Short mmCIF file of C-alpha atoms and ligand atoms in Angstrom, two decimals:
data_model
loop_
_atom_site.label_atom_id
_atom_site.label_comp_id
_atom_site.label_asym_id
_atom_site.label_seq_id
_atom_site.Cartn_x
_atom_site.Cartn_y
_atom_site.Cartn_z
CA MET A 10 -16.99 1.32 5.52
CA ASP A 11 -16.68 4.41 3.32
CA THR A 12 -16.70 4.20 -0.49
CA PRO A 13 -12.88 4.29 -1.35
CA SER A 14 -11.65 7.48 -3.27
CA LEU A 15 -8.40 8.27 -5.04
CA PRO A 16 -6.73 11.06 -3.34
CA TYR A 17 -5.52 12.70 -6.58
CA ALA A 18 -6.23 12.71 -10.43
CA HIS A 19 -5.50 9.50 -12.16
CA ASP A 20 -2.62 11.10 -14.10
CA ALA A 21 -1.09 12.86 -11.08
CA LEU A 22 1.68 10.52 -10.43
CA GLU A 23 2.92 10.35 -14.04
CA PRO A 24 5.44 9.84 -15.52
CA HIS A 25 6.21 7.13 -12.63
CA ILE A 26 2.95 5.49 -12.67
CA SER A 27 0.80 5.94 -15.60
CA GLU A 28 -2.96 7.33 -15.88
CA LYS A 29 -3.71 3.95 -17.45
CA THR A 30 -2.34 2.06 -14.52
CA LEU A 31 -4.19 4.08 -12.07
CA SER A 32 -7.22 3.97 -13.91
CA PHE A 33 -7.24 0.22 -13.95
CA HIS A 34 -5.83 -0.12 -10.54
CA PHE A 35 -8.30 2.17 -8.67
CA ASP A 36 -11.46 1.71 -10.81
CA LYS A 37 -11.20 -1.92 -11.56
CA HIS A 38 -9.22 -3.58 -8.87
CA HIS A 39 -9.67 -1.35 -5.76
CA MET A 40 -13.49 -0.77 -6.45
CA GLY A 41 -13.91 -4.32 -7.36
CA TYR A 42 -12.63 -5.60 -4.00
CA TYR A 43 -14.76 -3.08 -2.39
CA GLY A 44 -17.73 -4.18 -4.38
CA LYS A 45 -17.38 -7.66 -3.55
CA LEU A 46 -17.11 -6.88 0.01
CA VAL A 47 -20.38 -4.67 0.28
CA ALA A 48 -22.21 -7.43 -1.60
CA ALA A 49 -21.00 -10.06 0.98
CA ALA A 50 -21.55 -8.06 3.86
CA GLU A 51 -25.17 -6.87 2.87
CA GLY A 52 -27.81 -7.71 5.09
CA SER A 53 -25.43 -9.23 7.86
CA GLU A 54 -24.01 -7.60 11.03
CA TRP A 55 -20.91 -6.59 8.98
CA ALA A 56 -22.67 -4.27 6.66
CA THR A 57 -21.96 -1.29 8.90
CA ALA A 58 -18.69 -2.59 10.44
CA SER A 59 -15.41 -0.82 9.78
CA LEU A 60 -12.70 -2.52 7.57
CA GLU A 61 -10.53 -2.90 10.39
CA ASP A 62 -13.16 -4.90 12.51
CA ILE A 63 -13.96 -7.02 9.59
CA MET A 64 -10.31 -7.75 9.06
CA THR A 65 -9.73 -8.77 12.66
CA SER A 66 -13.05 -10.22 13.82
CA GLY A 67 -15.31 -10.68 10.78
CA PRO A 68 -15.72 -13.76 8.79
CA ALA A 69 -12.80 -15.36 7.10
CA SER A 70 -14.60 -15.25 3.83
CA MET A 71 -14.65 -11.57 3.98
CA PHE A 72 -10.93 -10.99 4.91
CA ASN A 73 -9.37 -10.75 1.48
CA ASN A 74 -11.85 -8.17 0.09
CA ALA A 75 -11.72 -6.19 3.21
CA ALA A 76 -8.17 -6.16 3.53
CA GLN A 77 -7.59 -5.37 -0.04
CA THR A 78 -9.92 -2.38 0.33
CA TRP A 79 -7.86 -1.08 3.44
CA ASN A 80 -4.35 -1.88 1.85
CA HIS A 81 -5.18 0.08 -1.38
CA THR A 82 -6.42 3.28 0.41
CA PHE A 83 -3.27 2.99 2.62
CA TYR A 84 -1.30 2.57 -0.71
CA TRP A 85 -2.77 5.54 -2.50
CA ASN A 86 -1.84 7.63 0.65
CA SER A 87 1.48 6.48 0.85
CA MET A 88 2.11 8.16 -2.71
CA SER A 89 1.62 11.96 -3.64
CA PRO A 90 2.15 14.03 -6.84
CA ASN A 91 4.49 15.95 -4.30
CA GLY A 92 6.15 13.04 -3.09
CA GLY A 93 9.68 11.57 -3.14
CA GLY A 94 12.63 13.38 -1.45
CA ALA A 95 13.60 12.39 1.97
CA PRO A 96 11.78 12.11 5.31
CA SER A 97 12.39 14.61 8.04
CA GLY A 98 12.15 15.06 11.76
CA ASP A 99 11.42 12.04 14.10
CA LEU A 100 10.76 9.56 11.10
CA ALA A 101 14.20 10.59 9.57
CA ALA A 102 15.81 9.84 12.88
CA ALA A 103 14.05 6.36 13.28
CA ILE A 104 14.98 5.35 9.83
CA ASP A 105 18.70 6.12 10.59
CA ALA A 106 18.45 4.46 13.89
CA ALA A 107 16.86 1.25 12.33
CA PHE A 108 18.55 0.81 9.02
CA GLY A 109 21.71 3.19 9.30
CA SER A 110 20.66 5.62 6.43
CA LEU A 111 17.77 6.36 4.18
CA GLU A 112 19.75 4.61 1.36
CA ALA A 113 20.33 1.65 3.28
CA PHE A 114 16.56 1.56 4.15
CA LYS A 115 15.66 1.98 0.42
CA GLU A 116 18.05 -0.79 -0.46
CA GLN A 117 16.50 -3.12 2.06
CA PHE A 118 12.97 -2.26 1.28
CA ASN A 119 13.64 -2.78 -2.33
CA ALA A 120 15.17 -6.43 -1.69
CA ALA A 121 12.11 -7.36 0.34
CA ALA A 122 9.50 -5.77 -2.19
CA GLY A 123 11.47 -7.33 -5.06
CA GLY A 124 11.94 -10.71 -3.22
CA GLN A 125 8.07 -11.05 -2.37
CA PHE A 126 7.18 -14.15 -4.33
CA GLY A 127 4.06 -13.69 -6.24
CA SER A 128 1.41 -11.21 -5.26
CA GLY A 129 1.71 -9.05 -2.12
CA TRP A 130 2.78 -5.88 -0.42
CA ALA A 131 5.92 -4.46 1.14
CA TRP A 132 5.81 -2.53 4.30
CA LEU A 133 7.45 -0.31 6.71
CA VAL A 134 6.00 -0.69 10.06
CA LYS A 135 6.44 0.33 13.69
CA ASP A 136 6.16 -2.03 16.66
CA ALA A 137 4.86 -1.07 19.97
CA ASP A 138 8.34 0.24 21.18
CA GLY A 139 8.48 2.47 18.23
CA HIS A 140 10.95 0.49 16.48
CA LEU A 141 10.78 0.47 12.69
CA SER A 142 11.18 -2.75 10.60
CA ILE A 143 10.30 -3.79 7.01
CA THR A 144 7.86 -6.69 6.45
CA THR A 145 6.07 -8.15 3.39
CA THR A 146 2.68 -9.84 3.33
CA GLY A 147 1.42 -12.17 0.48
CA ASN A 148 -1.82 -11.59 -1.40
CA ALA A 149 -4.32 -9.54 1.05
CA GLY A 150 -2.07 -9.82 4.10
CA CYS A 151 -1.90 -6.63 6.38
CA PRO A 152 0.37 -6.07 9.16
CA LEU A 153 -2.60 -4.44 11.14
CA THR A 154 -3.52 -7.90 11.96
CA GLU A 155 -0.07 -8.80 13.47
CA GLY A 156 -0.30 -5.95 16.15
CA VAL A 157 2.22 -3.40 14.44
CA THR A 158 1.45 -0.02 12.95
CA PRO A 159 1.73 0.49 9.23
CA ILE A 160 3.98 3.55 8.13
CA LEU A 161 4.23 2.99 4.41
CA THR A 162 3.22 0.41 1.82
CA CYS A 163 4.17 -0.49 -1.76
CA ASP A 164 1.78 -2.95 -3.64
CA VAL A 165 3.85 -5.42 -5.67
CA TRP A 166 0.94 -7.22 -7.32
CA GLU A 167 1.58 -7.33 -10.91
CA HIS A 168 -1.43 -5.25 -11.66
CA ALA A 169 0.30 -2.32 -9.93
CA TYR A 170 3.16 -2.11 -12.40
CA TYR A 171 2.70 -4.49 -15.45
CA LEU A 172 1.23 -1.92 -17.80
CA ASP A 173 4.27 0.42 -17.23
CA TYR A 174 7.15 -1.78 -16.41
CA GLN A 175 5.99 -5.11 -17.52
CA ASN A 176 7.90 -7.91 -15.61
CA ALA A 177 10.50 -5.29 -14.20
CA ARG A 178 9.42 -5.11 -10.65
CA PRO A 179 12.70 -3.30 -9.82
CA ALA A 180 12.11 -0.48 -12.33
CA TYR A 181 8.59 0.05 -10.67
CA LEU A 182 10.23 0.18 -7.20
CA ALA A 183 12.85 2.64 -8.48
CA ALA A 184 10.18 4.92 -9.97
CA TRP A 185 8.02 4.51 -6.74
CA TRP A 186 10.37 6.36 -4.51
CA ASN A 187 9.73 9.45 -6.50
CA VAL A 188 6.08 9.65 -5.34
CA VAL A 189 6.62 8.30 -1.75
CA ASN A 190 4.51 10.25 0.59
CA TRP A 191 6.79 11.18 3.61
CA ASP A 192 4.27 13.32 5.00
CA PHE A 193 1.65 10.60 5.28
CA ALA A 194 4.47 8.32 6.72
CA SER A 195 5.49 10.82 9.22
CA ALA A 196 1.86 11.14 10.33
CA ASN A 197 1.44 7.42 10.74
CA PHE A 198 4.71 7.27 12.70
CA ALA A 199 3.85 10.05 15.18
MN1 LIG B 6 -3.34 -3.50 -6.04
#
């Protein structure tokens, strides 16, 4: 398991996600999960295992910190200072095929992300047949363990948005589309 890194500066997603939010979210939350995982795995056969192996085959006591470490790295990469706009190519065609249009996809994703009760994640995933769907997971849940391929994720834990948007999760979701990394999503879809 590699030490997590933030793939851009703490202030790179402003004004949509503030430097303060990214500082707490990466430095405290993400690195906190990672630190607890390292401490739990130290001296065991899992100390050198991949996050994916710990998530799928490791002790249940390590799952939450391993999955939260994996999920956050996937979330940082789901966003980019040069993000937003629209997908292109095969991913754009697959979104149209699955949801009717990009706007319809966004509406359904927002409804799922906004409707996730309590802490969790909203995901765009691809099944074995290449079909796209939207799913949500509670707490540390990750679709990797359900045999589908994550394409994109949005963190809907309150720590992801409360400093910037307080209780207004829909306002955070609206802002989030401005930083969505479609290049990352396309690479995951390919
Ligand atoms: Mn988070």
